[in-house]
Amino acid sequence: MKMFLEVETHCHTIASGHAYNTLEEMVLEAQRKGLKGICITDHGPEMPGSCNSLYFYNLVVVPRKINGIMVFRGCEANIVDYEGNIDIPEAALKRLDFVIASLHDVCIPSGTVSDHTRALIGAIKNPYIHCIGHPGNPLYEIDKEEVVIAAKEYKKAIEINNSSFYVREKSKENCIEILKLCKKHGVYIAMGSDAHYKADIGRCEITQKLVCEYEFPPELIVNKSLESFISFLKLHGKDIEV
């Protein structure tokens, strides 16, 4: 299937502790696959084995371009309570381009639908968070429409995470419902591979198939093009030159 996106918004390096390539290896793989940009989104420090907050604070030393590929400094922050607080301090968040917030079972226990919904909406309200990661995870059932409506209000993106279809059993039904709600309410989505190994960079074939099948508006896909991604970040005060 032909590449359907120009910017990889979700991937991990060895800094996450359970991924297998360096930052440069991931960037060069993105170049090899014809992408124009890549977000490096390593896990926050509450993820066992991951790096500490200083890693994210210091990401500004990474060049904006490597071999012609735009490099966006990011993270996948862990939501650590049902109010939506995360494990990355504000001083580091201010220096990042793109922040995903996600629920992970090693960082927060599964609770009620109300708990999970409140946690995601709390994260959405955080001005330094741009995207909610893999909200179709059946371990954390949510009021999907309530979360989507909150994302609409705060101009945030909802991720349709391609790896969920392989590693999070029963995610597909939830993701389809979320995709339909995002279309209904005009909410941005990000198509993320969640690559932990370089071969998976840009791998979004199931997400792409669903986007096409349900005729999701391409103008709401934040990483469909480099220009669309830059425009999305501008909505949140990030003025990045190509």
Coordinates of N, CA and C in Angstrom, one line a residue:
M1 N 0.8 -1.2 0.0 CA 0.0 0.0 0.0 C 0.9 1.2 0.0
K2 N 0.5 2.2 -0.8 CA 1.3 3.4 -1.0 C 1.4 4.2 0.3
M3 N 2.5 4.8 0.6 CA 2.7 5.6 1.8 C 1.6 6.7 1.8
F4 N 0.9 6.8 3.0 CA -0.3 7.7 3.1 C 0.0 8.9 4.0
L5 N 1.2 9.0 4.5 CA 1.5 10.1 5.4 C 2.9 10.5 5.2
E6 N 3.2 11.8 5.6 CA 4.5 12.3 5.4 C 5.3 12.5 6.7
V7 N 4.6 12.5 7.8 CA 5.2 12.7 9.1 C 4.9 11.5 10.0
E8 N 5.9 10.9 10.6 CA 5.7 9.9 11.6 C 5.5 10.6 12.9
T9 N 4.4 10.4 13.6 CA 4.1 11.2 14.8 C 4.3 10.4 16.1
H10 N 4.7 9.1 16.0 CA 4.8 8.3 17.2 C 5.8 7.2 17.0
C11 N 7.0 7.3 17.6 CA 8.0 6.2 17.6 C 8.9 6.4 18.8
H12 N 9.6 5.3 19.0 CA 10.4 5.2 20.2 C 11.9 4.7 19.9
T13 N 12.8 5.3 20.6 CA 14.2 4.9 20.5 C 14.7 4.1 21.7
I14 N 15.9 3.7 21.7 CA 16.5 2.9 22.8 C 16.3 3.7 24.2
A15 N 16.1 5.0 24.1 CA 15.9 5.8 25.3 C 14.7 5.4 26.1
S16 N 13.7 4.8 25.4 CA 12.5 4.3 26.1 C 12.7 3.1 26.9
G17 N 13.8 2.4 26.7 CA 14.1 1.2 27.5 C 13.6 -0.1 26.9
H18 N 12.6 -0.1 26.0 CA 12.1 -1.3 25.4 C 11.9 -1.2 23.9
A19 N 12.7 -0.3 23.3 CA 12.8 -0.2 21.9 C 14.2 -0.4 21.4
Y20 N 14.5 -0.5 20.1 CA 15.7 -1.2 19.7 C 16.6 -0.5 18.7
N21 N 16.3 0.8 18.5 CA 17.2 1.6 17.6 C 17.5 3.0 18.2
T22 N 18.5 3.5 17.7 CA 18.9 4.9 18.1 C 18.0 5.9 17.4
L23 N 18.1 7.1 17.9 CA 17.3 8.2 17.3 C 17.8 8.4 15.8
E24 N 19.1 8.4 15.6 CA 19.5 8.6 14.2 C 19.1 7.5 13.3
E25 N 19.1 6.2 13.8 CA 18.6 5.1 13.0 C 17.2 5.3 12.6
M26 N 16.4 5.7 13.5 CA 15.0 5.9 13.2 C 14.8 7.0 12.2
V27 N 15.5 8.1 12.3 CA 15.4 9.2 11.3 C 15.8 8.7 10.0
L28 N 16.9 8.0 9.9 CA 17.4 7.6 8.6 C 16.5 6.6 7.9
E29 N 15.8 5.8 8.8 CA 14.8 4.8 8.2 C 13.6 5.6 7.7
A30 N 13.2 6.7 8.4 CA 12.1 7.6 7.9 C 12.5 8.1 6.5
Q31 N 13.8 8.6 6.4 CA 14.2 9.1 5.1 C 14.2 8.0 4.0
R32 N 14.6 6.8 4.4 CA 14.6 5.7 3.4 C 13.2 5.4 2.9
K33 N 12.2 5.6 3.7 CA 10.9 5.3 3.4 C 10.2 6.4 2.7
G34 N 10.8 7.5 2.5 CA 10.3 8.6 1.8 C 9.4 9.6 2.6
L35 N 9.5 9.5 4.0 CA 8.9 10.5 4.8 C 9.6 11.8 4.8
K36 N 8.9 12.8 5.2 CA 9.5 14.2 5.3 C 9.8 14.7 6.7
G37 N 9.2 14.0 7.7 CA 9.4 14.4 9.1 C 9.1 13.2 10.0
I38 N 9.7 13.3 11.2 CA 9.5 12.3 12.2 C 9.5 13.0 13.6
C39 N 8.5 12.5 14.4 CA 8.5 12.9 15.8 C 9.2 11.8 16.7
I40 N 10.1 12.2 17.5 CA 10.7 11.3 18.4 C 10.0 11.4 19.7
T41 N 9.2 10.3 20.1 CA 8.3 10.4 21.2 C 8.6 9.3 22.2
D42 N 9.7 9.4 22.8 CA 10.1 8.4 23.8 C 9.2 8.5 25.0
H43 N 9.1 7.4 25.8 CA 8.2 7.3 26.9 C 8.7 8.2 28.1
G44 N 7.8 8.7 28.8 CA 8.1 9.5 30.0 C 8.7 8.6 31.1
P45 N 9.3 9.2 32.2 CA 10.1 8.5 33.2 C 9.3 7.5 34.0
E46 N 7.9 7.6 34.1 CA 7.2 6.6 34.9 C 7.1 5.3 34.2
M47 N 7.4 5.2 32.9 CA 7.5 3.9 32.2 C 8.8 3.2 32.7
P48 N 8.7 2.0 33.2 CA 9.9 1.3 33.7 C 10.9 1.2 32.6
G49 N 12.2 1.6 33.0 CA 13.3 1.5 32.1 C 13.5 2.7 31.2
S50 N 12.6 3.6 31.2 CA 12.7 4.8 30.3 C 13.6 5.8 30.9
C51 N 13.8 6.9 30.2 CA 14.8 7.9 30.5 C 14.1 8.9 31.5
N52 N 15.0 9.8 32.1 CA 14.4 10.8 33.0 C 14.1 12.1 32.3
S53 N 13.5 13.0 33.1 CA 13.0 14.2 32.5 C 14.1 15.1 31.8
L54 N 15.3 15.0 32.2 CA 16.4 15.7 31.6 C 16.5 15.4 30.1
Y55 N 16.3 14.1 29.8 CA 16.4 13.7 28.4 C 15.5 14.6 27.5
F56 N 14.2 14.8 27.9 CA 13.3 15.6 27.2 C 13.6 17.1 27.2
Y57 N 14.1 17.6 28.3 CA 14.5 19.0 28.4 C 15.7 19.2 27.4
N58 N 16.5 18.3 27.2 CA 17.8 18.5 26.4 C 17.6 18.1 25.0
L59 N 16.4 17.7 24.5 CA 16.2 17.3 23.1 C 16.4 18.5 22.2
V60 N 16.5 19.7 22.7 CA 16.7 20.9 21.8 C 18.1 20.8 21.2
V61 N 19.0 19.9 21.7 CA 20.3 19.8 21.0 C 20.2 19.0 19.8
V62 N 19.2 18.2 19.6 CA 19.0 17.4 18.4 C 18.7 18.4 17.2
P63 N 19.5 18.3 16.1 CA 19.2 19.1 14.9 C 17.8 19.1 14.4
R64 N 17.3 20.2 14.0 CA 16.0 20.3 13.4 C 15.9 19.4 12.1
K65 N 17.0 19.3 11.4 CA 17.0 18.4 10.2 C 18.2 17.5 10.3
I66 N 17.9 16.3 9.9 CA 19.0 15.3 9.8 C 18.8 14.6 8.4
N67 N 19.8 14.8 7.6 CA 19.7 14.2 6.2 C 18.5 14.7 5.5
G68 N 18.1 16.0 5.7 CA 16.9 16.5 5.1 C 15.6 16.2 5.7
I69 N 15.6 15.4 6.7 CA 14.3 15.0 7.4 C 14.1 15.9 8.5
M70 N 12.9 16.5 8.6 CA 12.5 17.3 9.7 C 12.4 16.4 11.0
V71 N 13.0 16.9 12.1 CA 13.0 16.1 13.3 C 12.2 17.0 14.3
F72 N 11.1 16.4 14.8 CA 10.3 17.1 15.8 C 10.6 16.5 17.2
R73 N 10.8 17.3 18.2 CA 11.2 16.9 19.5 C 9.9 16.6 20.3
G74 N 9.7 15.4 20.7 CA 8.5 15.1 21.4 C 8.6 14.1 22.5
C75 N 7.5 13.6 23.0 CA 7.5 12.6 24.0 C 6.1 11.9 24.0
E76 N 6.1 10.7 24.6 CA 4.8 10.1 24.9 C 4.8 10.1 26.4
A77 N 4.1 11.1 27.0 CA 4.0 11.3 28.4 C 3.0 10.2 29.0
N78 N 3.3 9.8 30.2 CA 2.4 8.9 30.8 C 1.4 9.6 31.7
I79 N 0.1 9.3 31.5 CA -0.9 9.9 32.4 C -0.8 9.1 33.7
V80 N -0.6 9.8 34.9 CA -0.3 9.1 36.1 C -1.5 9.1 37.1
D81 N -2.5 9.8 36.8 CA -3.7 9.8 37.8 C -5.0 10.1 37.0
Y82 N -6.1 10.0 37.6 CA -7.4 10.1 36.9 C -7.8 11.6 36.7
E83 N -6.9 12.5 37.1 CA -7.1 13.9 36.8 C -6.4 14.3 35.5
G84 N -5.6 13.4 35.0 CA -4.9 13.7 33.7 C -3.5 14.3 33.9
N85 N -3.0 14.2 35.1 CA -1.6 14.7 35.2 C -0.6 13.7 34.6
I86 N 0.5 14.3 34.1 CA 1.5 13.5 33.4 C 2.9 13.6 34.1
D87 N 3.8 12.8 33.6 CA 5.1 12.6 34.3 C 6.2 13.4 33.7
I88 N 5.9 14.5 32.9 CA 6.9 15.4 32.3 C 6.7 16.8 32.9
P89 N 7.7 17.3 33.5 CA 7.6 18.7 34.1 C 7.4 19.8 33.1
E90 N 6.8 20.8 33.5 CA 6.4 21.9 32.5 C 7.7 22.5 31.9
A91 N 8.8 22.6 32.6 CA 10.0 23.2 32.0 C 10.4 22.4 30.8
A92 N 10.3 21.1 30.8 CA 10.6 20.2 29.7 C 9.6 20.3 28.6
L93 N 8.3 20.3 29.0 CA 7.2 20.4 28.0 C 7.3 21.6 27.1
K94 N 7.7 22.7 27.7 CA 7.8 24.0 27.0 C 8.8 23.9 25.8
R95 N 9.8 23.0 25.9 CA 10.8 22.9 24.9 C 10.5 21.8 23.9
L96 N 9.4 21.2 24.0 CA 9.0 20.1 23.0 C 8.1 20.6 22.0
D97 N 8.1 20.0 20.8 CA 7.2 20.3 19.7 C 5.9 19.6 19.7
F98 N 5.9 18.3 20.1 CA 4.7 17.5 20.0 C 4.7 16.5 21.2
V99 N 3.6 16.6 21.9 CA 3.5 15.8 23.1 C 2.2 14.9 23.1
I100 N 2.4 13.6 23.2 CA 1.3 12.7 23.2 C 1.2 12.3 24.7
A101 N -0.1 12.1 25.1 CA -0.4 11.7 26.5 C -1.2 10.4 26.4
S102 N -0.7 9.4 27.1 CA -1.3 8.0 27.0 C -1.5 7.4 28.4
L103 N -2.4 6.4 28.4 CA -2.6 5.6 29.6 C -1.9 4.3 29.3
H104 N -1.1 3.9 30.3 CA -0.3 2.6 30.2 C -0.5 1.8 31.5
D105 N -0.7 0.5 31.4 CA -1.1 -0.3 32.5 C 0.1 -0.4 33.6
V106 N 1.3 -0.1 33.2 CA 2.4 -0.2 34.1 C 2.6 1.1 34.9
C107 N 1.8 2.1 34.5 CA 1.9 3.4 35.1 C 0.6 3.9 35.9
I108 N -0.5 3.3 35.5 CA -1.8 3.7 36.2 C -2.8 2.5 36.0
P109 N -3.4 2.1 37.1 CA -4.3 0.9 37.1 C -5.6 1.2 36.3
S110 N -6.2 0.2 35.8 CA -7.5 0.4 35.1 C -8.5 0.7 36.2
G111 N -9.4 1.6 35.9 CA -10.5 2.0 36.8 C -11.8 1.9 36.1
T112 N -12.6 2.9 36.3 CA -14.0 2.9 35.7 C -13.9 3.7 34.4
V113 N -15.0 3.6 33.6 CA -15.2 4.4 32.4 C -15.1 5.9 32.8
S114 N -15.7 6.3 33.9 CA -15.7 7.7 34.3 C -14.2 8.1 34.7
D115 N -13.5 7.2 35.3 CA -12.1 7.5 35.7 C -11.3 7.8 34.4
H116 N -11.3 6.9 33.5 CA -10.5 7.0 32.3 C -10.9 8.2 31.4
T117 N -12.2 8.5 31.4 CA -12.7 9.6 30.6 C -12.2 10.9 31.2
R118 N -12.2 11.0 32.6 CA -11.8 12.2 33.3 C -10.3 12.4 33.1
A119 N -9.5 11.3 33.1 CA -8.1 11.3 32.9 C -7.7 11.9 31.5
L120 N -8.4 11.4 30.5 CA -8.1 11.8 29.1 C -8.5 13.3 28.9
I121 N -9.6 13.7 29.5 CA -10.1 15.1 29.3 C -9.2 16.0 30.1
G122 N -8.7 15.6 31.2 CA -7.7 16.4 32.0 C -6.5 16.6 31.2
A123 N -6.0 15.5 30.5 CA -4.8 15.7 29.7 C -5.1 16.6 28.5
I124 N -6.2 16.5 27.9 CA -6.6 17.3 26.8 C -6.5 18.8 27.2
K125 N -6.9 19.1 28.4 CA -7.0 20.5 28.8 C -5.6 21.1 29.1
N126 N -4.6 20.2 29.2 CA -3.2 20.7 29.4 C -2.7 21.3 28.1
P127 N -2.3 22.6 28.2 CA -1.9 23.3 26.9 C -0.7 22.8 26.3
Y128 N 0.1 22.0 27.0 CA 1.4 21.5 26.4 C 1.2 20.1 25.8
I129 N 0.0 19.5 25.9 CA -0.3 18.2 25.3 C -1.1 18.5 24.0
H130 N -0.6 17.7 22.9 CA -1.2 17.9 21.6 C -2.0 16.8 21.1
C131 N -1.9 15.6 21.7 CA -2.5 14.4 21.1 C -2.7 13.4 22.2
I132 N -3.8 12.7 22.1 CA -4.1 11.6 23.0 C -3.7 10.3 22.3
G133 N -2.8 9.5 23.0 CA -2.3 8.3 22.4 C -3.2 7.1 22.6
H134 N -3.3 6.2 21.6 CA -4.1 5.0 21.6 C -5.3 4.9 22.5
P135 N -6.3 5.8 22.3 CA -7.5 5.8 23.2 C -8.4 4.7 23.0
G136 N -8.1 3.8 22.0 CA -9.0 2.7 21.7 C -8.6 1.5 22.6
N137 N -7.6 1.6 23.5 CA -7.2 0.5 24.3 C -8.4 0.0 25.2
P138 N -8.8 -1.2 25.0 CA -10.0 -1.8 25.7 C -9.7 -1.9 27.2
L139 N -8.5 -1.8 27.7 CA -8.2 -1.9 29.1 C -8.7 -0.6 29.8
Y140 N -8.8 0.5 29.0 CA -9.2 1.8 29.6 C -10.4 2.3 28.8
E141 N -11.5 1.6 29.0 CA -12.7 2.0 28.2 C -13.1 3.5 28.6
I142 N -13.6 4.2 27.7 CA -13.9 5.6 27.9 C -15.3 6.0 27.3
D143 N -15.8 7.1 27.7 CA -16.9 7.7 27.0 C -16.3 8.4 25.8
K144 N -16.4 7.7 24.7 CA -15.7 8.1 23.5 C -16.1 9.5 23.0
E145 N -17.4 9.7 23.0 CA -17.9 11.0 22.4 C -17.5 12.1 23.3
E146 N -17.5 11.9 24.6 CA -17.1 13.0 25.6 C -15.7 13.4 25.3
V147 N -14.8 12.4 25.1 CA -13.4 12.7 24.9 C -13.2 13.4 23.6
V148 N -13.9 12.9 22.5 CA -13.8 13.5 21.2 C -14.3 15.0 21.2
I149 N -15.3 15.2 21.9 CA -15.9 16.6 22.0 C -14.9 17.5 22.7
A150 N -14.2 17.0 23.8 CA -13.2 17.8 24.5 C -12.0 18.1 23.5
A151 N -11.6 17.1 22.8 CA -10.5 17.3 21.8 C -10.9 18.4 20.8
K152 N -12.2 18.4 20.4 CA -12.6 19.4 19.5 C -12.5 20.8 20.1
E153 N -12.9 20.9 21.4 CA -12.9 22.2 22.0 C -11.5 22.8 22.2
Y154 N -10.5 21.9 22.4 CA -9.2 22.3 22.7 C -8.2 22.2 21.5
K155 N -8.8 21.8 20.3 CA -8.1 21.7 19.1 C -7.0 20.6 19.2
K156 N -7.2 19.6 19.9 CA -6.2 18.5 20.1 C -6.5 17.4 19.1
A157 N -5.5 16.5 18.9 CA -5.6 15.4 18.0 C -5.9 14.1 18.8
I158 N -6.6 13.2 18.2 CA -6.8 11.9 18.7 C -6.0 10.9 17.8
E159 N -5.2 10.0 18.4 CA -4.4 9.1 17.7 C -5.2 7.9 17.3
I160 N -5.1 7.5 16.0 CA -5.5 6.1 15.6 C -4.2 5.3 15.5
N161 N -3.9 4.5 16.5 CA -2.6 3.9 16.6 C -2.6 2.6 15.9
N162 N -1.7 2.5 14.9 CA -1.7 1.3 14.1 C -1.2 0.0 14.8
S163 N -0.3 0.2 15.8 CA 0.2 -1.0 16.5 C -0.9 -1.6 17.4
S164 N -1.9 -0.7 17.8 CA -2.9 -1.3 18.7 C -3.6 -2.4 18.0
F165 N -3.7 -2.5 16.7 CA -4.4 -3.5 16.0 C -3.7 -4.9 16.2
Y166 N -2.4 -4.8 16.5 CA -1.6 -6.0 16.7 C -1.4 -6.3 18.2
V167 N -1.2 -5.3 19.0 CA -0.8 -5.6 20.4 C -1.8 -5.4 21.5
R168 N -2.9 -4.7 21.1 CA -4.0 -4.4 22.0 C -5.3 -5.1 21.5
E169 N -5.5 -6.3 22.0 CA -6.6 -7.1 21.5 C -7.9 -6.4 21.7
K170 N -8.8 -6.4 20.7 CA -10.1 -5.9 20.7 C -10.1 -4.3 20.6
S171 N -9.0 -3.8 20.1 CA -8.9 -2.3 19.9 C -9.6 -1.9 18.7
K172 N -9.7 -2.7 17.7 CA -10.2 -2.3 16.4 C -11.6 -1.7 16.5
E173 N -12.5 -2.3 17.2 CA -13.9 -1.8 17.3 C -13.9 -0.5 17.9
N174 N -13.1 -0.3 19.0 CA -13.1 1.0 19.7 C -12.5 2.1 18.7
C175 N -11.4 1.7 18.0 CA -10.8 2.7 17.1 C -11.8 3.1 16.0
I176 N -12.5 2.2 15.5 CA -13.5 2.5 14.4 C -14.5 3.5 14.9
E177 N -15.0 3.2 16.1 CA -16.0 4.1 16.7 C -15.4 5.5 17.0
I178 N -14.2 5.6 17.5 CA -13.5 6.9 17.7 C -13.3 7.6 16.4
L179 N -12.9 6.9 15.3 CA -12.7 7.5 14.0 C -14.0 8.1 13.5
K180 N -15.1 7.4 13.7 CA -16.4 7.9 13.2 C -16.8 9.1 14.0
L181 N -16.6 9.1 15.3 CA -16.9 10.3 16.1 C -16.0 11.5 15.7
C182 N -14.8 11.3 15.4 CA -13.9 12.4 15.0 C -14.4 13.0 13.7
K183 N -14.9 12.1 12.8 CA -15.4 12.6 11.6 C -16.7 13.4 11.8
K184 N -17.6 12.9 12.7 CA -18.8 13.5 13.0 C -18.6 14.9 13.6
H185 N -17.6 15.1 14.5 CA -17.4 16.3 15.2 C -16.3 17.2 14.6
G186 N -15.7 16.7 13.5 CA -14.6 17.5 12.9 C -13.4 17.6 13.8
V187 N -12.9 16.5 14.3 CA -11.8 16.5 15.2 C -10.6 15.9 14.5
Y188 N -9.4 16.5 14.8 CA -8.2 16.1 14.2 C -7.8 14.6 14.6
I189 N -7.2 13.9 13.7 CA -6.6 12.6 14.1 C -5.1 12.6 13.7
A190 N -4.3 11.8 14.4 CA -2.9 11.5 14.0 C -2.8 10.0 13.7
M191 N -2.2 9.7 12.6 CA -2.0 8.3 12.3 C -0.6 7.9 12.8
G192 N -0.5 7.2 13.9 CA 0.8 6.8 14.4 C 1.2 5.4 14.3
S193 N 2.4 5.1 14.0 CA 2.8 3.7 13.9 C 3.1 3.1 15.3
D194 N 3.6 4.0 16.2 CA 4.1 3.5 17.5 C 5.2 2.6 17.4
A195 N 6.1 2.9 16.4 CA 7.2 2.0 16.1 C 8.2 1.9 17.3
H196 N 8.6 0.7 17.6 CA 9.6 0.4 18.6 C 10.8 -0.2 17.9
Y197 N 10.7 -0.4 16.6 CA 11.8 -0.9 15.8 C 11.7 -0.2 14.5
K198 N 12.9 0.1 13.9 CA 12.9 1.0 12.7 C 12.1 0.5 11.5
A199 N 11.9 -0.8 11.4 CA 11.2 -1.3 10.2 C 9.7 -0.9 10.3
D200 N 9.2 -0.6 11.4 CA 7.8 -0.2 11.6 C 7.6 1.3 11.4
I201 N 8.6 2.1 11.2 CA 8.4 3.5 10.9 C 7.4 3.7 9.8
G202 N 6.4 4.6 10.0 CA 5.5 4.9 8.9 C 4.5 3.7 8.6
R203 N 4.5 2.7 9.4 CA 3.6 1.5 9.2 C 2.2 1.8 9.7
C204 N 1.3 2.2 8.8 CA 0.0 2.6 9.3 C -1.1 2.0 8.3
E205 N -0.8 0.8 7.8 CA -1.7 0.3 6.8 C -3.1 0.0 7.2
I206 N -3.3 -0.4 8.4 CA -4.7 -0.7 8.9 C -5.4 0.6 9.2
T207 N -4.7 1.6 9.8 CA -5.2 2.9 10.0 C -5.6 3.5 8.7
Q208 N -4.7 3.4 7.7 CA -5.0 4.0 6.4 C -6.2 3.4 5.8
K209 N -6.3 2.1 5.9 CA -7.5 1.4 5.3 C -8.8 1.8 5.9
L210 N -8.8 2.0 7.3 CA -10.0 2.5 7.9 C -10.3 4.0 7.6
V211 N -9.3 4.8 7.5 CA -9.5 6.2 7.0 C -10.2 6.3 5.7
C212 N -9.7 5.4 4.8 CA -10.3 5.4 3.4 C -11.7 4.8 3.5
E213 N -11.9 3.7 4.2 CA -13.2 3.0 4.2 C -14.3 3.9 4.8
Y214 N -13.9 4.7 5.8 CA -14.9 5.5 6.4 C -14.9 7.0 5.9
E215 N -14.1 7.2 4.8 CA -14.1 8.5 4.2 C -13.8 9.6 5.1
F216 N -12.8 9.4 5.9 CA -12.4 10.4 6.9 C -11.8 11.6 6.1
P217 N -12.2 12.9 6.5 CA -11.7 14.1 5.8 C -10.2 14.2 5.9
P218 N -9.5 14.2 4.7 CA -8.0 14.3 4.8 C -7.5 15.6 5.4
E219 N -8.3 16.6 5.4 CA -7.8 17.9 6.0 C -7.8 17.8 7.5
L220 N -8.3 16.8 8.1 CA -8.3 16.6 9.6 C -7.2 15.6 10.0
I221 N -6.4 15.1 9.1 CA -5.3 14.2 9.4 C -4.1 15.0 9.5
V222 N -3.6 15.2 10.8 CA -2.6 16.2 11.0 C -1.2 15.9 10.4
N223 N -1.0 14.6 10.2 CA 0.4 14.2 9.7 C 0.3 13.7 8.2
K224 N -0.8 14.0 7.5 CA -0.9 13.5 6.1 C 0.2 14.2 5.3
S225 N 0.5 15.4 5.6 CA 1.6 16.1 4.9 C 2.5 16.9 5.9
L226 N 3.7 17.2 5.5 CA 4.5 18.0 6.4 C 3.9 19.4 6.7
E227 N 3.3 19.9 5.6 CA 2.6 21.2 5.8 C 1.4 21.2 6.8
S228 N 0.6 20.1 6.7 CA -0.5 20.0 7.6 C -0.1 19.8 9.0
F229 N 1.1 19.2 9.2 CA 1.6 19.0 10.6 C 2.1 20.3 11.1
I230 N 2.8 21.0 10.3 CA 3.3 22.3 10.8 C 2.2 23.2 11.1
S231 N 1.1 23.2 10.3 CA -0.1 24.0 10.6 C -0.7 23.7 11.9
F232 N -0.8 22.4 12.1 CA -1.4 21.9 13.4 C -0.6 22.4 14.6
L233 N 0.7 22.3 14.5 CA 1.5 22.8 15.6 C 1.4 24.3 15.8
K234 N 1.1 25.0 14.7 CA 1.0 26.5 14.8 C -0.3 26.8 15.7
L235 N -1.3 26.0 15.6 CA -2.5 26.2 16.4 C -2.2 26.2 17.9
H236 N -1.1 25.6 18.2 CA -0.7 25.5 19.6 C 0.6 26.3 19.9
G237 N 0.8 27.3 19.1 CA 1.9 28.2 19.4 C 3.3 27.8 19.0
K238 N 3.4 26.7 18.2 CA 4.7 26.2 17.8 C 4.9 26.7 16.3
D239 N 5.8 27.7 16.2 CA 6.1 28.3 14.9 C 7.4 27.7 14.4
I240 N 7.3 26.6 13.6 CA 8.5 25.9 13.2 C 8.7 26.1 11.7
E241 N 9.9 26.5 11.3 CA 10.2 26.7 9.9 C 10.6 25.4 9.2
V242 N 10.1 25.2 8.0 CA 10.6 24.0 7.3 C 11.9 24.2 6.7

